[in-house]
């Protein structure tokens, strides 16, 4: 229901106290079906406007494709530079249009505020008239009672007749006042109806302007992103260009990097937020890279993320947020699973993560406090390693970049407590990042501790964080089998250039993509991971390679492939596309096959460990035999010196 419609209802309720005494008020004849038809008609109109906007987006994309084709077909570098300047001018024009639209929005908001003030004055006036009318009716009733009593007492005297005529004259005068008030009330109702209509029209215009501003800003981000991509391509061919061209391109790159992407183009009262330095959980929107081409890449990534958010806010995010707001009690269901896969809104994520953890964890009320007391009384052997890793945790998050940060202290206590909770594992590198992300979302360190325990002891397979990381190593073999099944071309490409994927993917599985994906996509992956388990890791790992498959296939050198794989996850900005690949294009994905494959590879892995242990014993035995016989032919000069 729009604010204007709510305001109209409130106006009718306020007039309800005296509407029974008024005549021919048309507003009381409206019924609920008509309101519903009107609301549906307005919704259909807004959906049509949205379709028109999407058509414009498609047309603009086609125009950009044509311009890029002209750029690629340009025979000389001068023509290409002229195209670049043309794009810069287009970006400046779009910025000016955004500023004009913002000024129009401010004018409309001022107009609305004046109308609101006028409505309040009219309401106060109507209330005063109603109170005055009620007071006069009371006076009339009292005078009628006095008149009747006087008529009973003295019906024959002339003085009584004069009084009666005087009372009747007063009654006629009061009736005239009542008729005048009725006429004035009709006029005021008409004014209120007109003001309500103006309010509705202004609200519709404001919504349309906001959508238009969002679309223009998204297009501006896309144009800037394409401009930076173009500069990045030119940067790669700088060694092959003339010195003059190189100087111009370097200046353009410096200008692009120096422009402040965090400065909002719109005033602070605009409803959609500008690109900030950090997101809701403290992660840096634009990572700080030292290499020049990676700086451009970081800025391109931030622009694309901003563009995707603006374009999907009204179409995707708002309907999902409405569904989440309607959920009161949580319970496992297909609908909830589909909602979780799309990503939990920030305001609901803490509640859902706590609920998911409590479904699998059952500790006593003071369990965490007891573990902290144990930490104070005794030092765990893993304490030194924990202290080393704490300051290397989530360095791109503002909550962990200071040694005195409150989150650092919380993380230290959580890891110390878990080292006593699970003495078999104690501490394993990677647990610090799992606990840190849980702290950022859940905020409470006890809840983060239980979340960490749930992941290690319930969600992940056994021996995943053991001394030899056998569970993690087995999952790498299972993933290799799945990759060859789902993406055979990519698997053949990796085999051709002898690429060991476990060097890249091992850390993905160990810490569930922390420090690998951008924070917005990472948190959506964790939402589904906590709900569905480890198969989500396999799905998203396959989806990441599918997302970048064509780019990887273009690389024909092992060094280039390894270099690309070392940062390519950070280039993924479209979380909706990645989610669609993971949960739709990777189907079917039966968990039974994953468990079966894990069991087979675990058996082979343990057999290999036994064989390695046997080889080790034989080697030690042979060394002892050589030393006992005095055979020093295999002794090196260093060994002789010692």
Coordinates of C-alpha atoms in Angstrom, one line a residue, residues 141-612:
X141 CA -30.3 20.7 23.7
X142 CA -30.1 22.6 27.0
X143 CA -32.1 25.4 25.6
X144 CA -34.8 23.0 24.3
X145 CA -35.0 21.5 27.8
X146 CA -35.3 24.9 29.4
X147 CA -38.0 25.8 26.8
X148 CA -40.1 22.7 27.6
X149 CA -39.9 23.3 31.3
X150 CA -41.0 26.9 30.9
X151 CA -43.9 25.9 28.6
X152 CA -45.1 23.5 31.3
X153 CA -44.9 26.1 34.1
X154 CA -46.3 29.1 32.4
X155 CA -48.1 28.3 29.1
X156 CA -50.6 31.1 29.2
X157 CA -48.5 34.2 30.0
X158 CA -47.4 36.6 27.3
X159 CA -44.0 36.8 28.7
X160 CA -43.7 33.0 28.1
X161 CA -44.7 33.5 24.5
X162 CA -42.1 36.1 24.0
X163 CA -39.5 33.8 25.5
X164 CA -40.6 31.0 23.3
X165 CA -40.3 33.1 20.1
X166 CA -36.9 34.2 21.2
X167 CA -35.8 30.6 21.7
X168 CA -37.1 29.6 18.3
X169 CA -35.2 32.5 16.7
X170 CA -32.0 31.2 18.5
X171 CA -32.8 27.7 17.2
X172 CA -33.2 29.0 13.6
X173 CA -29.9 30.8 13.9
X174 CA -28.1 27.7 15.2
X175 CA -29.6 25.6 12.4
X176 CA -28.3 28.2 9.9
X177 CA -24.8 27.8 11.5
X178 CA -25.1 24.0 11.2
X179 CA -25.9 24.3 7.5
X180 CA -23.0 26.6 7.0
X181 CA -20.7 24.2 8.8
X182 CA -21.9 21.4 6.6
X183 CA -21.2 23.3 3.5
X184 CA -17.7 24.2 4.9
X185 CA -17.1 20.6 5.7
X186 CA -17.9 19.5 2.2
X187 CA -15.5 22.1 0.9
X188 CA -12.7 20.9 3.2
X189 CA -13.3 17.3 2.3
X190 CA -13.0 18.2 -1.4
X191 CA -9.7 20.0 -0.5
X192 CA -8.4 17.0 1.4
X193 CA -9.3 14.7 -1.6
X194 CA -7.4 17.0 -4.0
X195 CA -4.4 17.2 -1.6
X196 CA -4.4 13.4 -1.3
X197 CA -4.4 13.0 -5.1
X198 CA -1.5 15.5 -5.3
X199 CA 0.3 13.4 -2.6
X200 CA -0.3 10.2 -4.6
X201 CA 1.0 11.7 -7.9
X202 CA 4.0 13.2 -6.1
X203 CA 4.9 9.8 -4.6
X204 CA 4.6 8.1 -8.0
X205 CA 6.8 10.7 -9.6
X206 CA 9.3 10.3 -6.8
X207 CA 9.4 6.5 -7.2
X208 CA 9.8 6.9 -10.9
X209 CA 12.6 9.4 -10.5
X210 CA 14.4 7.2 -8.0
X211 CA 14.2 4.3 -10.4
X212 CA 15.5 6.5 -13.2
X213 CA 18.3 7.8 -11.0
X214 CA 19.3 4.2 -10.1
X215 CA 19.2 3.2 -13.7
X216 CA 21.3 6.2 -14.9
X217 CA 23.8 5.7 -12.1
X218 CA 24.0 1.9 -13.0
X219 CA 24.6 2.9 -16.6
X220 CA 27.2 5.4 -15.5
X221 CA 29.0 2.6 -13.5
X222 CA 28.9 0.3 -16.5
X223 CA 30.3 3.0 -18.8
X224 CA 33.1 3.8 -16.3
X225 CA 33.8 0.1 -15.9
X226 CA 34.1 -0.4 -19.6
X227 CA 36.3 2.6 -19.9
X228 CA 38.6 1.2 -17.2
X229 CA 38.6 -2.2 -18.9
X230 CA 39.6 -0.4 -22.1
X231 CA 42.5 1.4 -20.3
X232 CA 43.5 -2.0 -18.8
X233 CA 43.7 -3.5 -22.3
X234 CA 45.8 -0.5 -23.5
X235 CA 48.0 -0.9 -20.4
X236 CA 48.9 -4.4 -21.5
X237 CA 50.1 -3.3 -24.9
X238 CA 52.0 -0.2 -23.7
X239 CA 55.4 -1.6 -24.6
X240 CA 54.3 -1.9 -28.2
X241 CA 53.0 1.7 -28.6
X242 CA 54.8 5.0 -29.4
X243 CA 56.1 7.1 -26.6
X244 CA 53.5 9.8 -27.1
X245 CA 50.6 7.4 -27.0
X246 CA 52.1 5.7 -23.9
X247 CA 52.3 9.1 -22.1
X248 CA 48.6 9.9 -22.9
X249 CA 47.4 6.4 -21.8
X250 CA 49.5 6.7 -18.5
X251 CA 47.9 10.0 -17.8
X252 CA 44.4 8.6 -18.4
X253 CA 45.1 5.7 -16.1
X254 CA 46.4 8.0 -13.3
X255 CA 43.3 10.2 -13.7
X256 CA 41.1 7.1 -13.5
X257 CA 42.8 5.9 -10.3
X258 CA 42.9 9.3 -8.6
X259 CA 39.1 9.9 -9.2
X260 CA 37.4 9.2 -5.9
X261 CA 34.8 6.5 -6.4
X262 CA 33.7 6.8 -2.8
X263 CA 32.4 10.4 -3.2
X264 CA 28.6 10.3 -3.7
X265 CA 27.3 12.2 -6.7
X266 CA 23.9 12.7 -5.1
X267 CA 23.0 14.6 -1.9
X268 CA 22.8 12.6 1.4
X269 CA 19.0 12.5 1.4
X270 CA 18.8 10.3 -1.7
X271 CA 17.6 6.8 -0.6
X272 CA 20.2 4.7 -2.4
X273 CA 23.6 4.8 -0.8
X274 CA 26.9 5.6 -2.7
X275 CA 29.8 3.3 -3.0
X276 CA 31.5 3.4 0.5
X277 CA 34.9 2.3 1.5
X278 CA 33.6 -0.6 3.6
X279 CA 30.5 -2.9 3.4
X280 CA 28.1 -3.7 6.2
X281 CA 30.5 -6.2 7.8
X282 CA 33.7 -4.0 7.5
X283 CA 35.2 -5.6 4.3
X284 CA 36.9 -3.2 2.0
X285 CA 34.9 -2.6 -1.2
X286 CA 38.0 -1.7 -3.2
X287 CA 41.0 -3.9 -2.2
X288 CA 44.3 -2.1 -2.0
X289 CA 46.7 -3.7 -4.5
X290 CA 50.2 -2.6 -5.1
X291 CA 50.4 -3.5 -8.8
X292 CA 49.0 -0.9 -11.2
X293 CA 46.9 -3.3 -13.3
X294 CA 45.4 -4.9 -10.2
X295 CA 44.4 -1.4 -9.0
X296 CA 42.4 -0.9 -12.2
X297 CA 40.9 -4.4 -11.7
X298 CA 39.8 -3.5 -8.1
X299 CA 38.1 -0.3 -9.3
X300 CA 36.4 -2.2 -12.2
X301 CA 35.2 -4.8 -9.7
X302 CA 33.7 -2.1 -7.4
X303 CA 31.9 -0.4 -10.3
X304 CA 30.4 -3.7 -11.5
X305 CA 29.2 -4.7 -8.0
X306 CA 27.6 -1.2 -7.6
X307 CA 25.9 -1.6 -11.0
X308 CA 24.6 -5.0 -10.2
X309 CA 23.2 -3.8 -6.9
X310 CA 21.4 -0.9 -8.5
X311 CA 19.9 -2.9 -11.3
X312 CA 18.7 -5.8 -9.0
X313 CA 17.6 -3.7 -6.0
X314 CA 13.9 -3.2 -7.1
X315 CA 13.6 -6.3 -9.2
X316 CA 15.2 -8.9 -7.0
X317 CA 16.3 -7.7 -3.6
X318 CA 13.0 -6.0 -2.5
X319 CA 10.7 -9.0 -3.2
X320 CA 13.2 -11.3 -1.3
X321 CA 13.3 -8.9 1.6
X322 CA 9.5 -8.8 1.7
X323 CA 9.4 -12.6 1.9
X324 CA 12.0 -12.7 4.7
X325 CA 10.1 -10.0 6.6
X326 CA 7.0 -12.2 6.5
X327 CA 8.9 -15.2 8.1
X328 CA 8.1 -15.4 11.8
X329 CA 9.2 -18.9 12.8
X330 CA 12.0 -20.8 11.1
X331 CA 11.7 -24.4 10.1
X332 CA 13.4 -26.6 7.5
X333 CA 11.5 -26.5 4.2
X334 CA 12.0 -26.3 0.5
X335 CA 10.8 -22.7 0.5
X336 CA 13.3 -21.7 3.2
X337 CA 16.1 -23.5 1.4
X338 CA 15.4 -21.6 -1.8
X339 CA 15.3 -18.3 0.1
X340 CA 18.6 -19.1 1.8
X341 CA 20.3 -19.9 -1.5
X342 CA 19.3 -16.5 -2.8
X343 CA 21.1 -14.9 0.2
X344 CA 19.9 -13.9 3.6
X345 CA 19.3 -10.1 4.1
X346 CA 21.7 -8.4 6.5
X347 CA 19.0 -7.7 9.1
X348 CA 18.0 -11.4 9.2
X349 CA 21.4 -13.2 8.8
X350 CA 22.3 -13.1 12.5
X351 CA 19.0 -14.7 13.6
X352 CA 19.1 -17.4 10.9
X353 CA 22.8 -18.4 11.5
X354 CA 22.1 -18.7 15.3
X355 CA 19.0 -20.8 14.6
X356 CA 20.9 -23.1 12.2
X357 CA 23.7 -23.6 14.7
X358 CA 21.3 -24.4 17.6
X359 CA 19.7 -27.1 15.5
X360 CA 23.0 -29.1 15.5
X361 CA 24.8 -28.0 18.7
X362 CA 23.8 -29.0 22.2
X363 CA 26.1 -27.7 25.0
X364 CA 25.4 -26.8 28.6
X365 CA 24.6 -23.1 29.4
X366 CA 28.0 -22.3 30.9
X367 CA 30.1 -24.5 28.6
X368 CA 31.8 -21.6 26.9
X369 CA 32.5 -19.8 30.2
X370 CA 34.0 -23.0 31.7
X371 CA 36.4 -23.3 28.7
X372 CA 37.5 -19.7 29.2
X373 CA 38.3 -20.4 32.8
X374 CA 40.3 -23.4 31.8
X375 CA 42.2 -21.1 29.3
X376 CA 43.1 -18.8 32.2
X377 CA 44.4 -21.6 34.4
X378 CA 46.4 -23.5 31.8
X379 CA 48.1 -22.8 28.5
X380 CA 47.3 -24.9 25.5
X381 CA 50.2 -26.1 23.3
X382 CA 48.6 -24.4 20.3
X383 CA 48.6 -21.0 21.9
X384 CA 51.8 -19.8 20.2
X385 CA 50.4 -20.7 16.7
X386 CA 47.1 -19.0 17.4
X387 CA 48.9 -15.8 18.4
X388 CA 50.9 -15.9 15.1
X389 CA 47.8 -16.4 13.0
X390 CA 45.4 -13.9 14.7
X391 CA 47.2 -10.9 13.3
X392 CA 47.1 -12.4 9.8
X393 CA 43.3 -12.8 9.8
X394 CA 41.0 -10.9 7.4
X395 CA 43.5 -8.1 6.8
X396 CA 41.0 -6.5 4.4
X397 CA 38.5 -6.0 7.2
X398 CA 38.5 -2.9 9.3
X399 CA 37.6 -4.8 12.4
X400 CA 40.8 -6.9 12.3
X401 CA 43.4 -4.4 11.1
X402 CA 44.3 -3.2 14.5
X403 CA 46.1 -5.3 17.3
X404 CA 43.9 -3.5 19.9
X405 CA 40.6 -4.1 18.1
X406 CA 37.8 -5.6 20.1
X407 CA 37.3 -8.3 17.5
X408 CA 40.9 -9.4 17.8
X409 CA 40.4 -10.0 21.5
X410 CA 37.1 -11.9 20.9
X411 CA 38.8 -14.0 18.2
X412 CA 41.7 -14.9 20.6
X413 CA 39.3 -16.1 23.3
X414 CA 37.2 -18.1 20.8
X415 CA 40.2 -19.9 19.4
X416 CA 41.7 -20.6 22.8
X417 CA 38.4 -22.0 24.0
X418 CA 38.0 -24.2 21.0
X419 CA 41.6 -25.6 21.4
X420 CA 40.4 -27.0 24.8
X421 CA 37.0 -28.0 23.4
X422 CA 38.5 -30.3 20.8
X423 CA 41.9 -31.5 22.0
X424 CA 42.2 -33.9 19.1
X425 CA 42.5 -30.9 16.7
X426 CA 43.5 -28.2 19.1
X427 CA 44.1 -25.6 16.4
X428 CA 44.6 -25.8 12.7
X429 CA 45.5 -23.0 10.3
X430 CA 42.2 -21.8 8.7
X431 CA 40.1 -22.0 11.9
X432 CA 41.0 -18.4 12.6
X433 CA 39.3 -17.3 9.4
X434 CA 36.2 -19.4 10.0
X435 CA 35.8 -18.0 13.5
X436 CA 36.5 -14.4 12.3
X437 CA 33.7 -14.5 9.8
X438 CA 31.3 -16.0 12.3
X439 CA 32.2 -13.1 14.7
X440 CA 31.5 -10.5 12.1
X441 CA 28.0 -11.8 11.5
X442 CA 27.0 -13.1 14.9
X443 CA 28.9 -10.4 16.9
X444 CA 28.6 -12.3 20.1
X445 CA 31.8 -14.4 20.7
X446 CA 29.9 -17.3 22.4
X447 CA 27.6 -17.7 19.4
X448 CA 30.7 -17.5 17.1
X449 CA 32.4 -20.3 19.2
X450 CA 29.3 -22.5 18.8
X451 CA 29.2 -21.8 15.1
X452 CA 32.9 -22.8 14.7
X453 CA 32.3 -26.0 16.7
X454 CA 29.3 -26.7 14.5
X455 CA 31.3 -26.3 11.3
X456 CA 34.3 -28.4 12.4
X457 CA 32.4 -31.2 14.3
X458 CA 29.1 -31.5 12.5
X459 CA 29.2 -30.0 9.0
X460 CA 32.7 -30.9 7.8
X461 CA 33.7 -34.6 7.5
X462 CA 35.9 -36.2 10.2
X463 CA 39.6 -35.6 10.0
X464 CA 39.1 -32.4 7.9
X465 CA 41.3 -30.4 10.3
X466 CA 43.4 -33.3 11.6
X467 CA 47.3 -33.2 11.6
X468 CA 47.5 -34.7 8.1
X469 CA 44.3 -32.9 6.8
X470 CA 43.2 -36.2 5.4
X471 CA 39.6 -35.2 5.0
X472 CA 40.6 -32.0 3.1
X473 CA 42.9 -33.9 0.8
X474 CA 40.3 -36.5 0.0
X475 CA 37.8 -33.7 -1.0
X476 CA 40.4 -32.4 -3.5
X477 CA 40.3 -35.8 -5.2
X478 CA 36.5 -35.9 -5.1
X479 CA 36.4 -32.4 -6.6
X480 CA 38.8 -33.4 -9.4
X481 CA 36.4 -36.3 -10.3
X482 CA 33.4 -33.9 -10.3
X483 CA 35.3 -31.3 -12.4
X484 CA 36.1 -33.9 -15.1
X485 CA 32.4 -34.9 -15.1
X486 CA 30.9 -31.5 -15.2
X487 CA 33.6 -29.5 -17.1
X488 CA 35.4 -31.9 -19.3
X489 CA 36.9 -29.3 -21.6
X490 CA 38.4 -27.4 -18.7
X491 CA 39.8 -30.6 -17.2
X492 CA 41.5 -31.5 -20.5
X493 CA 43.0 -28.0 -20.7
X494 CA 44.4 -28.3 -17.2
X495 CA 45.8 -31.8 -17.9
X496 CA 47.4 -30.5 -21.1
X497 CA 49.4 -27.9 -19.2
X498 CA 49.9 -30.0 -16.1
X499 CA 48.1 -27.7 -13.7
X500 CA 47.7 -28.9 -10.2
X501 CA 44.3 -27.5 -9.1
X502 CA 44.7 -28.5 -5.5
X503 CA 47.2 -25.7 -5.1
X504 CA 44.4 -23.3 -5.8
X505 CA 41.3 -25.1 -4.5
X506 CA 42.7 -26.6 -1.3
X507 CA 42.3 -23.3 0.6
X508 CA 38.8 -22.8 -0.8
X509 CA 37.6 -26.0 0.9
X510 CA 39.6 -25.6 4.1
X511 CA 38.1 -22.1 4.9
X512 CA 35.0 -22.2 2.8
X513 CA 36.1 -19.4 0.3
X514 CA 37.1 -16.9 3.0
X515 CA 39.6 -14.4 1.5
X516 CA 38.8 -15.8 -2.0
X517 CA 35.4 -14.3 -3.0
X518 CA 34.1 -10.8 -2.6
X519 CA 32.3 -10.3 0.7
X520 CA 28.8 -10.0 -0.7
X521 CA 29.1 -13.4 -2.6
X522 CA 31.1 -15.0 0.2
X523 CA 28.3 -14.4 2.8
X524 CA 25.7 -15.9 0.4
X525 CA 27.8 -19.0 0.0
X526 CA 28.1 -19.3 3.8
X527 CA 24.3 -18.9 4.1
X528 CA 23.7 -22.0 1.9
X529 CA 26.7 -23.8 3.4
X530 CA 25.4 -23.6 7.0
X531 CA 21.9 -24.7 5.7
X532 CA 22.9 -27.5 3.3
X533 CA 26.4 -28.6 4.3
X534 CA 29.6 -29.3 2.3
X535 CA 28.0 -30.1 -1.0
X536 CA 27.6 -26.3 -1.3
X537 CA 31.4 -26.0 -1.4
X538 CA 31.6 -28.4 -4.3
X539 CA 28.7 -26.6 -6.2
X540 CA 30.3 -23.2 -5.9
X541 CA 33.8 -24.4 -6.6
X542 CA 32.5 -25.9 -9.9
X543 CA 30.5 -22.8 -10.6
X544 CA 33.5 -20.6 -10.2
X545 CA 35.4 -22.5 -12.9
X546 CA 32.3 -22.5 -15.1
X547 CA 31.9 -18.8 -14.6
X548 CA 35.4 -18.2 -16.0
X549 CA 35.8 -21.2 -18.2
X550 CA 36.1 -19.3 -21.5
X551 CA 38.8 -16.9 -20.1
X552 CA 40.8 -19.8 -18.8
X553 CA 40.6 -21.7 -22.1
X554 CA 42.2 -18.7 -23.8
X555 CA 45.4 -19.1 -21.8
X556 CA 48.0 -21.3 -23.3
X557 CA 50.9 -21.1 -20.9
X558 CA 51.1 -22.8 -17.5
X559 CA 52.6 -19.7 -15.8
X560 CA 49.8 -17.5 -17.1
X561 CA 47.2 -20.0 -16.0
X562 CA 48.6 -20.1 -12.5
X563 CA 48.8 -16.4 -12.3
X564 CA 45.2 -16.0 -13.5
X565 CA 43.9 -18.6 -11.1
X566 CA 45.6 -16.9 -8.2
X567 CA 43.2 -13.9 -8.3
X568 CA 40.4 -14.8 -10.7
X569 CA 37.8 -15.4 -7.9
X570 CA 38.1 -11.7 -7.0
X571 CA 36.9 -10.8 -10.5
X572 CA 33.5 -12.4 -10.0
X573 CA 31.0 -9.7 -9.3
X574 CA 27.6 -11.1 -10.4
X575 CA 26.5 -13.2 -7.5
X576 CA 23.1 -13.9 -9.0
X577 CA 24.8 -15.5 -12.1
X578 CA 27.2 -17.6 -10.0
X579 CA 24.3 -18.8 -7.8
X580 CA 22.3 -19.9 -10.9
X581 CA 25.3 -21.8 -12.2
X582 CA 25.9 -23.5 -8.8
X583 CA 22.3 -24.6 -8.1
X584 CA 20.9 -25.0 -11.7
X585 CA 23.6 -25.7 -14.3
X586 CA 25.5 -28.1 -12.0
X587 CA 22.5 -30.4 -11.5
X588 CA 22.0 -33.2 -10.9
X589 CA 24.2 -33.2 -7.8
X590 CA 23.3 -36.2 -5.6
X591 CA 25.1 -36.2 -2.2
X592 CA 25.1 -40.0 -2.2
X593 CA 27.7 -40.0 -5.0
X594 CA 29.8 -37.5 -3.1
X595 CA 29.8 -39.7 0.0
X596 CA 30.6 -42.8 -2.0
X597 CA 33.5 -41.1 -3.8
X598 CA 34.8 -39.8 -0.4
X599 CA 34.7 -43.3 1.0
X600 CA 36.6 -44.7 -2.0
X601 CA 39.3 -42.0 -2.0
X602 CA 39.7 -42.1 1.8
X603 CA 40.4 -45.9 1.6
X604 CA 43.0 -45.2 -1.2
X605 CA 44.5 -42.3 0.8
X606 CA 44.9 -44.4 4.0
X607 CA 46.5 -47.2 1.9
X608 CA 49.0 -44.6 0.5
X609 CA 49.7 -43.4 4.1
X610 CA 50.4 -47.0 5.1
X611 CA 52.7 -47.5 2.1
X612 CA 54.6 -44.2 2.9

